[in-house]
mmCIF file of C-alpha atoms in Angstrom:
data_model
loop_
_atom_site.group_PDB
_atom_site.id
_atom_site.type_symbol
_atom_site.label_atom_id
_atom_site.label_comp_id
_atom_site.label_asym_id
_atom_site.label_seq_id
_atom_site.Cartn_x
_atom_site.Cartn_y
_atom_site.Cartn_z
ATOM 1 C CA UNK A 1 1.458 0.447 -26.923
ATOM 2 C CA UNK A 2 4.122 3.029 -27.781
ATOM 3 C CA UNK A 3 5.365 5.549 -25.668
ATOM 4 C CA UNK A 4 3.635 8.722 -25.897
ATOM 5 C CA UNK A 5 5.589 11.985 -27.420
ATOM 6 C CA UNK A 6 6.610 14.838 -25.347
ATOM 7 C CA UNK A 7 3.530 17.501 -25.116
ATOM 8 C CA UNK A 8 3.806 20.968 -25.203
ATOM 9 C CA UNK A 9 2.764 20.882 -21.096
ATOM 10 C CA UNK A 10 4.527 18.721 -20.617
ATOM 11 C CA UNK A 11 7.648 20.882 -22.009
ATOM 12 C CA UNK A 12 6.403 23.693 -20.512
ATOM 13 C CA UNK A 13 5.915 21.626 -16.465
ATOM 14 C CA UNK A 14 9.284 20.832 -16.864
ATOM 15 C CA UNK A 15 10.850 24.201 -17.144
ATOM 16 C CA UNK A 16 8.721 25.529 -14.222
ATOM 17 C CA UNK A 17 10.081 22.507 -12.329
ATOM 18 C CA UNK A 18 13.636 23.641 -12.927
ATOM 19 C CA UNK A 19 12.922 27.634 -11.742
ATOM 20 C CA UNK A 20 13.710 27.107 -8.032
ATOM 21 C CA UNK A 21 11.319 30.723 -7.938
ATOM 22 C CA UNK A 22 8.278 29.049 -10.014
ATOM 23 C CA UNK A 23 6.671 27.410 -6.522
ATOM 24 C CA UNK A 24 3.420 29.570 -7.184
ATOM 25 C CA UNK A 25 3.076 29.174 -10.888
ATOM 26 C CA UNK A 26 3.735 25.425 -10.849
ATOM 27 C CA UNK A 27 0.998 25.376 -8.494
ATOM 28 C CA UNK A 28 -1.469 27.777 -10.868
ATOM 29 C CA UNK A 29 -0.305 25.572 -13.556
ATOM 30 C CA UNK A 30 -1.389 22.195 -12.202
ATOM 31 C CA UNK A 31 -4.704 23.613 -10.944
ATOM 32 C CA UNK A 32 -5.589 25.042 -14.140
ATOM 33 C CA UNK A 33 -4.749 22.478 -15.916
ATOM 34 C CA UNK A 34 -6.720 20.273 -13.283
ATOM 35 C CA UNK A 35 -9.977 22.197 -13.434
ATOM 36 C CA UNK A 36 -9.775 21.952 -17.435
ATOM 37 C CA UNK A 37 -9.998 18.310 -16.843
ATOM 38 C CA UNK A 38 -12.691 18.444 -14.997
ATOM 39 C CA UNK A 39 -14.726 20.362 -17.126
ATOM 40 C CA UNK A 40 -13.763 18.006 -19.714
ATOM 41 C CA UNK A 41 -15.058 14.823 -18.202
ATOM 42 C CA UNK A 42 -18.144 17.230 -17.091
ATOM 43 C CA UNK A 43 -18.811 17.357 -20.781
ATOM 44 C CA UNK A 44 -18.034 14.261 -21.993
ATOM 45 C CA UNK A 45 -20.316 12.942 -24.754
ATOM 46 C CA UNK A 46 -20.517 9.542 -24.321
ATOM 47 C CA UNK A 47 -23.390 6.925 -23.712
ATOM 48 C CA UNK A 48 -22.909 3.541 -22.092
ATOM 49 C CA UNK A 49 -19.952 2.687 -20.118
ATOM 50 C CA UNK A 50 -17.262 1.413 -22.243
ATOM 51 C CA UNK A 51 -17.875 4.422 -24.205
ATOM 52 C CA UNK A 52 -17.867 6.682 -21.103
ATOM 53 C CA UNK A 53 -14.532 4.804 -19.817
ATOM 54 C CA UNK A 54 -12.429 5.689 -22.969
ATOM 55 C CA UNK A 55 -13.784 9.147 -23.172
ATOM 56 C CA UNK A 56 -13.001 10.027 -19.395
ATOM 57 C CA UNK A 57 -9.517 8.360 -19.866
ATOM 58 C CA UNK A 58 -8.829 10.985 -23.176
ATOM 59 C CA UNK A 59 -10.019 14.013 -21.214
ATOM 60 C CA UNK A 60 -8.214 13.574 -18.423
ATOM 61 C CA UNK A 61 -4.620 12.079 -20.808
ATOM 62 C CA UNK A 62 -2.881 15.627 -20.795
ATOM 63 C CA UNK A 63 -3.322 15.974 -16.680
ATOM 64 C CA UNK A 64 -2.051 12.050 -16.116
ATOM 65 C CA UNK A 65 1.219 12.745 -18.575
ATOM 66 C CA UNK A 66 1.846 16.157 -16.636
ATOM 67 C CA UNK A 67 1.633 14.153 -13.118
ATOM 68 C CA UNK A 68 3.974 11.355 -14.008
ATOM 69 C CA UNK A 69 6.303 13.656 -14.588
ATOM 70 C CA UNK A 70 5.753 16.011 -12.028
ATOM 71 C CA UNK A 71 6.384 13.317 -9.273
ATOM 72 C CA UNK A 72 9.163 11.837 -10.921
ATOM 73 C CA UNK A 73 11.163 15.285 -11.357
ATOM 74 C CA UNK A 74 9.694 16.428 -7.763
ATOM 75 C CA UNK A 75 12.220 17.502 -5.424
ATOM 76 C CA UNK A 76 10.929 19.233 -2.578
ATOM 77 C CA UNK A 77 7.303 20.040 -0.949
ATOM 78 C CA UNK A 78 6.330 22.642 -2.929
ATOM 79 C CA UNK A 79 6.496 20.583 -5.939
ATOM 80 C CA UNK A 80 5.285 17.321 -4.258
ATOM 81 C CA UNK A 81 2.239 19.865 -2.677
ATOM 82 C CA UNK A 82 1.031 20.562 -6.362
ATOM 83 C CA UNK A 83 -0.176 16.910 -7.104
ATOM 84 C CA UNK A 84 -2.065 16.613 -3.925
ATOM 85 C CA UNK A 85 -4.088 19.830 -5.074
ATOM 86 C CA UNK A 86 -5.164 17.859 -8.773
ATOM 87 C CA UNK A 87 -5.567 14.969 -6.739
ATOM 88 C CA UNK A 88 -7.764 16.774 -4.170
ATOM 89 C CA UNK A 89 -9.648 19.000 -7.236
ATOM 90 C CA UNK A 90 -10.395 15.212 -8.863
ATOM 91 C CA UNK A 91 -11.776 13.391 -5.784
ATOM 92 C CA UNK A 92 -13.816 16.788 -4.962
ATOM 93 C CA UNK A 93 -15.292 18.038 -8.250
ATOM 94 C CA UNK A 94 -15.385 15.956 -10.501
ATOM 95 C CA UNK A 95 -19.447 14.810 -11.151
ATOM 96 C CA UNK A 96 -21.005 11.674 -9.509
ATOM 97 C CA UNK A 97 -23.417 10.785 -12.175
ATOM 98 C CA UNK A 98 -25.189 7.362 -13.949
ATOM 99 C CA UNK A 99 -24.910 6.136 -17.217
ATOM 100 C CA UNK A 100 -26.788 2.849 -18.977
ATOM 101 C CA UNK A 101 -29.423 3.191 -16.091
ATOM 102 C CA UNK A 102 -26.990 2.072 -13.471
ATOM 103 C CA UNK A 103 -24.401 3.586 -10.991
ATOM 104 C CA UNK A 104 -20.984 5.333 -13.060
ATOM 105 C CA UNK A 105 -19.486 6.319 -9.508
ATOM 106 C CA UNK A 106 -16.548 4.140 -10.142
ATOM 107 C CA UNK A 107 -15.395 5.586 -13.467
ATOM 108 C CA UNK A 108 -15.225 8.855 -12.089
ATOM 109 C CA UNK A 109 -13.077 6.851 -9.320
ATOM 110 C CA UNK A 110 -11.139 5.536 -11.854
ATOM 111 C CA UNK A 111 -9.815 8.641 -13.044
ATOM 112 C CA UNK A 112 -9.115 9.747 -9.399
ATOM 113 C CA UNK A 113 -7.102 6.755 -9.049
ATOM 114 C CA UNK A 114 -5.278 7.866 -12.525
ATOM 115 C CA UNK A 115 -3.666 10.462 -10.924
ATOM 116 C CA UNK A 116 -2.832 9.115 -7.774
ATOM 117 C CA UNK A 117 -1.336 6.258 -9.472
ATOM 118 C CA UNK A 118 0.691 8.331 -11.909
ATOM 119 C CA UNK A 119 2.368 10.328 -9.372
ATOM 120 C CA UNK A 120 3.075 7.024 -7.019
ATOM 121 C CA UNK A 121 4.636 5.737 -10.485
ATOM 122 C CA UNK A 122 6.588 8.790 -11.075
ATOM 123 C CA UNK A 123 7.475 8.586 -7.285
ATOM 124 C CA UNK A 124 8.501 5.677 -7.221
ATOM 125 C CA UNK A 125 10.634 5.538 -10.422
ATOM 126 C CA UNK A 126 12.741 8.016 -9.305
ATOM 127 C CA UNK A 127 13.233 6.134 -5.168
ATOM 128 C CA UNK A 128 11.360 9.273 -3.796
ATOM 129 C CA UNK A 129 8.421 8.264 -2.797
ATOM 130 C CA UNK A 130 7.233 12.072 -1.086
ATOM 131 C CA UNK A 131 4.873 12.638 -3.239
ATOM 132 C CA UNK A 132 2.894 9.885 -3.045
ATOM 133 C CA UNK A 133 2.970 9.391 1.001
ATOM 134 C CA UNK A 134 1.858 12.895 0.953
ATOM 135 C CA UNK A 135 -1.387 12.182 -0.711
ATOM 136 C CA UNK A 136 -1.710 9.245 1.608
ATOM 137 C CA UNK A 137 -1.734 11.267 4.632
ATOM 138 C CA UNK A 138 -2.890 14.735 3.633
ATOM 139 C CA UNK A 139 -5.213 14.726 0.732
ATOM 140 C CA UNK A 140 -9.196 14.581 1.951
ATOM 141 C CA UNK A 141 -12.287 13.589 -0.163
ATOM 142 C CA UNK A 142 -16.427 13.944 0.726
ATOM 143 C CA UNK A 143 -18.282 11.169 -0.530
ATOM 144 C CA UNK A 144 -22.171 10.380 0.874
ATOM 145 C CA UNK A 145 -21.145 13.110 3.456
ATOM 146 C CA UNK A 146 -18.452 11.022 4.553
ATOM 147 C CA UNK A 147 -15.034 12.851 4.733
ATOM 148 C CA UNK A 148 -12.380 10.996 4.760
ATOM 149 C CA UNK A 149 -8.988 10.224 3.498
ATOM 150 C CA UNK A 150 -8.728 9.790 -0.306
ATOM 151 C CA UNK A 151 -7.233 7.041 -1.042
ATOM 152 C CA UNK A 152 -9.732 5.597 1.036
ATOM 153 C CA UNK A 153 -12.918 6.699 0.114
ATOM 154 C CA UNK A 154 -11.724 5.887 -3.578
ATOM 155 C CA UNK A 155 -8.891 3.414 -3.845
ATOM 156 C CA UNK A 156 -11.728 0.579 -5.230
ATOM 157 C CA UNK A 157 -10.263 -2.705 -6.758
ATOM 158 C CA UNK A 158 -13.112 -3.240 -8.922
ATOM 159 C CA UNK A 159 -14.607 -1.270 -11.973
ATOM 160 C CA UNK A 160 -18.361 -2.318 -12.003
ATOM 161 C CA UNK A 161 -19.652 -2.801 -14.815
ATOM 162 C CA UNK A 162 -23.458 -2.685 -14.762
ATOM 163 C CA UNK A 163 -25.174 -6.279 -15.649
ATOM 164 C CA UNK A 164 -21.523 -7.763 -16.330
ATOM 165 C CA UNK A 165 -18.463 -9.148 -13.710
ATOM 166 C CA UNK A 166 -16.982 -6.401 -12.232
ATOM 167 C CA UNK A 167 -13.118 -5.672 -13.775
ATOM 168 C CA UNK A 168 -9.907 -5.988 -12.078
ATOM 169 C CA UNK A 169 -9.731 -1.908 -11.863
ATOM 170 C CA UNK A 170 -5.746 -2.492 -11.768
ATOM 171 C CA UNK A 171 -5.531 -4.529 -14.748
ATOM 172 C CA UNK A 172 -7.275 -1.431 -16.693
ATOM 173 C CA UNK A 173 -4.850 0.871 -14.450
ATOM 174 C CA UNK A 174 -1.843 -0.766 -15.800
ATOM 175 C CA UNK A 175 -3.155 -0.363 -19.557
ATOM 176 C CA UNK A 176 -3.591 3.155 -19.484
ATOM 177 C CA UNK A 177 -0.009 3.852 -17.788
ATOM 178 C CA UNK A 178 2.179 1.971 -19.538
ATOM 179 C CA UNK A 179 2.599 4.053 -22.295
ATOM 180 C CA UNK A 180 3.244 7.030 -20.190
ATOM 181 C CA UNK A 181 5.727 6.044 -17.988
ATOM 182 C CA UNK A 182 7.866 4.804 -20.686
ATOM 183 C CA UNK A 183 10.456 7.560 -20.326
ATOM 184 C CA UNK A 184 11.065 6.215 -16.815
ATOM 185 C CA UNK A 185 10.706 3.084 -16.019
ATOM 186 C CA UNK A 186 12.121 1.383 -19.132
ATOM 187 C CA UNK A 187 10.783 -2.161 -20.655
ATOM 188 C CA UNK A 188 12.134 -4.809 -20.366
ATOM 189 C CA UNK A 189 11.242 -8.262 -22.835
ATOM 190 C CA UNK A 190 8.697 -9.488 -19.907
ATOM 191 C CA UNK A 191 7.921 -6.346 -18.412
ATOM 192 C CA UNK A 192 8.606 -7.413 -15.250
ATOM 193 C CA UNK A 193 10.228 -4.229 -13.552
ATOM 194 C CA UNK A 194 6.849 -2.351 -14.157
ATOM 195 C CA UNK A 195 4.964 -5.086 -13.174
ATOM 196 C CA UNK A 196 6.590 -5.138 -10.199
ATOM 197 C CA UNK A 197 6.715 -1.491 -9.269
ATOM 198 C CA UNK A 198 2.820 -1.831 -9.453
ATOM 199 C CA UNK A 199 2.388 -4.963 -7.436
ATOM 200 C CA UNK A 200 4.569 -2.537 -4.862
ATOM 201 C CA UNK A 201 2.330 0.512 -5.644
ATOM 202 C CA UNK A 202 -0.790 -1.281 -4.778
ATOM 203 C CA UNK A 203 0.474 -3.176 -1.690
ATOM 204 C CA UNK A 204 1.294 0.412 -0.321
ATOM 205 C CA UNK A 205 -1.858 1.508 -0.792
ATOM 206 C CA UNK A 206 -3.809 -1.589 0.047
ATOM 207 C CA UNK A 207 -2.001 -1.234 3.604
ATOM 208 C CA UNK A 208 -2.302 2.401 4.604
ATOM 209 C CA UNK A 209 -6.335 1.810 3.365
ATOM 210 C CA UNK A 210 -6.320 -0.358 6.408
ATOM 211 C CA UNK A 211 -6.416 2.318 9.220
ATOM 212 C CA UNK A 212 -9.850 3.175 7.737
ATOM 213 C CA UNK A 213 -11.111 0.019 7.785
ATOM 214 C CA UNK A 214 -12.348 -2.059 10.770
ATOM 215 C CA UNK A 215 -10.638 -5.125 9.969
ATOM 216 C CA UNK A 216 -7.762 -3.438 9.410
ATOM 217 C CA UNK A 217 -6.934 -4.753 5.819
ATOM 218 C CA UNK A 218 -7.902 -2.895 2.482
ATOM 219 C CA UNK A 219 -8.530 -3.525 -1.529
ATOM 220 C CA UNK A 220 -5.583 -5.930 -2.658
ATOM 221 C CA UNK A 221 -4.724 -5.550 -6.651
ATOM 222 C CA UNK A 222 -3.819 -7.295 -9.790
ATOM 223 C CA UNK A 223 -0.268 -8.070 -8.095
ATOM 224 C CA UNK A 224 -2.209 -10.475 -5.949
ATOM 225 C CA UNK A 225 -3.986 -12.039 -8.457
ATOM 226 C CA UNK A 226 -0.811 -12.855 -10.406
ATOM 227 C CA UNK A 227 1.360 -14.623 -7.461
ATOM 228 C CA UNK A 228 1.125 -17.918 -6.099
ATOM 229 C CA UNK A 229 -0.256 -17.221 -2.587
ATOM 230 C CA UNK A 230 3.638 -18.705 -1.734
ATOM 231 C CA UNK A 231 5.127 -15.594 -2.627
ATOM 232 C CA UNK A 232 6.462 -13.391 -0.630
ATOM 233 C CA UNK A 233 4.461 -9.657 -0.368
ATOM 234 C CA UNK A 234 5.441 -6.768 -2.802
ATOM 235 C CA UNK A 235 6.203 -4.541 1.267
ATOM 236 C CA UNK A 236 9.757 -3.186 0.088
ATOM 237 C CA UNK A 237 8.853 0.432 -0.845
ATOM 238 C CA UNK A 238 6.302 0.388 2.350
ATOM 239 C CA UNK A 239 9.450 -1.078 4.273
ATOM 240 C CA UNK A 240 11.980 1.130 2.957
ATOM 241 C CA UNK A 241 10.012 4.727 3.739
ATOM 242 C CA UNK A 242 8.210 3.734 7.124
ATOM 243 C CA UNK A 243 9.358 6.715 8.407
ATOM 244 C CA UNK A 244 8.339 9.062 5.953
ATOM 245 C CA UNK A 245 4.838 7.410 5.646
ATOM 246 C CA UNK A 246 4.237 7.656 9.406
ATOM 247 C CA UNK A 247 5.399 11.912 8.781
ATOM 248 C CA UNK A 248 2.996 12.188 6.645
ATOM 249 C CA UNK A 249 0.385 10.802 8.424
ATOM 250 C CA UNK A 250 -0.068 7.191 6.286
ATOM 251 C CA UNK A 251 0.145 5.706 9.841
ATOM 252 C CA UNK A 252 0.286 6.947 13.855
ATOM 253 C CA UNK A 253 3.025 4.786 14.230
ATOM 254 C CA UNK A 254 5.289 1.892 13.648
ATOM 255 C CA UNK A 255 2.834 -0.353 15.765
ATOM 256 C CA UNK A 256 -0.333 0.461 13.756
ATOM 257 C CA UNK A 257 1.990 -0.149 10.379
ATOM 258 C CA UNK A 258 2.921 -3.727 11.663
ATOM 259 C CA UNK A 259 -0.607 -4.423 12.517
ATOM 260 C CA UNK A 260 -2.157 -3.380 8.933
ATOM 261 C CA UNK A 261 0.228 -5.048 7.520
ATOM 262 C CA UNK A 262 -0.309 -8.233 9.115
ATOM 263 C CA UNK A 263 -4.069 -7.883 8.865
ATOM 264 C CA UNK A 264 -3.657 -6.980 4.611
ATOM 265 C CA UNK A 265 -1.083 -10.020 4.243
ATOM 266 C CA UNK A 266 -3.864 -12.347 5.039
ATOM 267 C CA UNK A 267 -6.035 -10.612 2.501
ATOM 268 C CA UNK A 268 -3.126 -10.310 -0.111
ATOM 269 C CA UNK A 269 -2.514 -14.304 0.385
ATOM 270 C CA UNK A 270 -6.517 -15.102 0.074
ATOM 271 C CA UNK A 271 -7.137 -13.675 -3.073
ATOM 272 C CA UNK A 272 -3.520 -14.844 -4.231
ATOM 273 C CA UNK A 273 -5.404 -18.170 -3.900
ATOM 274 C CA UNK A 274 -8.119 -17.455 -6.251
#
């Protein structure tokens, strides 16, 4: 795929970025543009799944580009506080419906995890990872009147597909981004330094999902399934910003960090066995 061109938004984000005075507008802008996505993917005209998966991954194209960007030029709260807000808007308005007779909650996750996974890619491409650990800690979802933290409630490592194997949601994560994160993470002839900020993206949030969980341990991701179960865990960018994950709330403490992780290593290392 070939790198998308520069939109109009786009354009127009990155000015309001640069106005050290444009904290309110940036944030009208973002929600706006959020709630026009919504209504989008409200009105999608689609019928069976594949269908439905392409057309929810159009109508929601502009608002992924825009937070890409946005995290990667991000250099303070107020900016980093305007992709929690589309993040929040996604997890909380977007429609829970059904399509080919079966259940089409986790496309509508899908697109959720979109935009959280754009701005930990922006984040992360530009070694400020703010954004991203803000979500983490801050951003709440309802689900089945469960309220709860969203990465949580809808980081899912499988797309289901009704009747058929469920897909590696990851694998279908890393399609869709590629082309828009060209302009900062460059490629390389095996790919390997986006591959590898993703296998570190999804460790992060496989290990904060563990607070939530009994056990301790959360989804692991298409990293996993690539590695021998030899190799040694994608932890560096959970390593390097401990301290600003447990600020923002990704974990109580140092303690509860080292026993996730242990706990999610053991899953990581299973399915890198598969």
């Amino acid at each position: 795929m070939t790198s998308q061109p520069e939109t109009a938004t786009v354009a127009e984000l990155k000015e309001l970025l640069a106005d050290p005075v444009g904290r309110i507008e940036l944030h009208d802008f973002i929600g706006d543009e959020t709630l026009r996505t919504v209504d989008a993917l409200r009105s999608a005209d689609c019928e069976g799944y594949d269908e439905c998966l392409r057309a929810y991954e159009h109508a929601s194209a502009e608002l992924i580009g825009l937070l890409v960007t946005g995290a990667y030029f991000s250099n303070c709260a107020d900016h980093d506080k305007a992709w929690a807000h589309a993040v929040r808007l996604l997890a909380n308005r977007i429609p829970y419906t059904s399509t080919d007779g079966g259940p089409a909650i986790n496309l509508q996750h899908h697109v959720t995890l979109l935009a959280i996974y754009a701005v930990a890619f922006g984040a992360a491409a530009a070694d400020r990872i703010d954004p991203l650990a803000r979500i983490i800690g801050t951003v709440r979802a309802e689900e089945d009147g469960r309220i709860g933290r969203v990465t949580y409630l809808v980081n899912c490592d499988r797309l289901k597909k009704p009747d058929e194997a469920p897909i590696q949601a990851s694998l279908r994560l890393w399609m869709t981004l590629r082309s828009m994160t060209d302009e900062f993470i460059p490629r390389t002839t095996e790919d390997t330094l986006f591959d590898a900020m993703l296998d570190e993206i999804e460790y992060l949030l496989g290990v904060t999902h563990g607070r939530d969980t009994a056990e301790g341990s959360g989804p692991v991701g298409y990293g996993a399934i690539q590695v021998l179960a030899t190799r040694v865990a994608p932890d560096r960018l959970v390593r390097r910003n401990l301290d600003l994950l447990i600020a923002h709330e990704a974990f109580q403490s140092a303690d509860e960090f080292y026993i996730c992780r242990e706990r999610y290593n053991k899953a990581y290392a299973a399915e890198a066995r598969v």
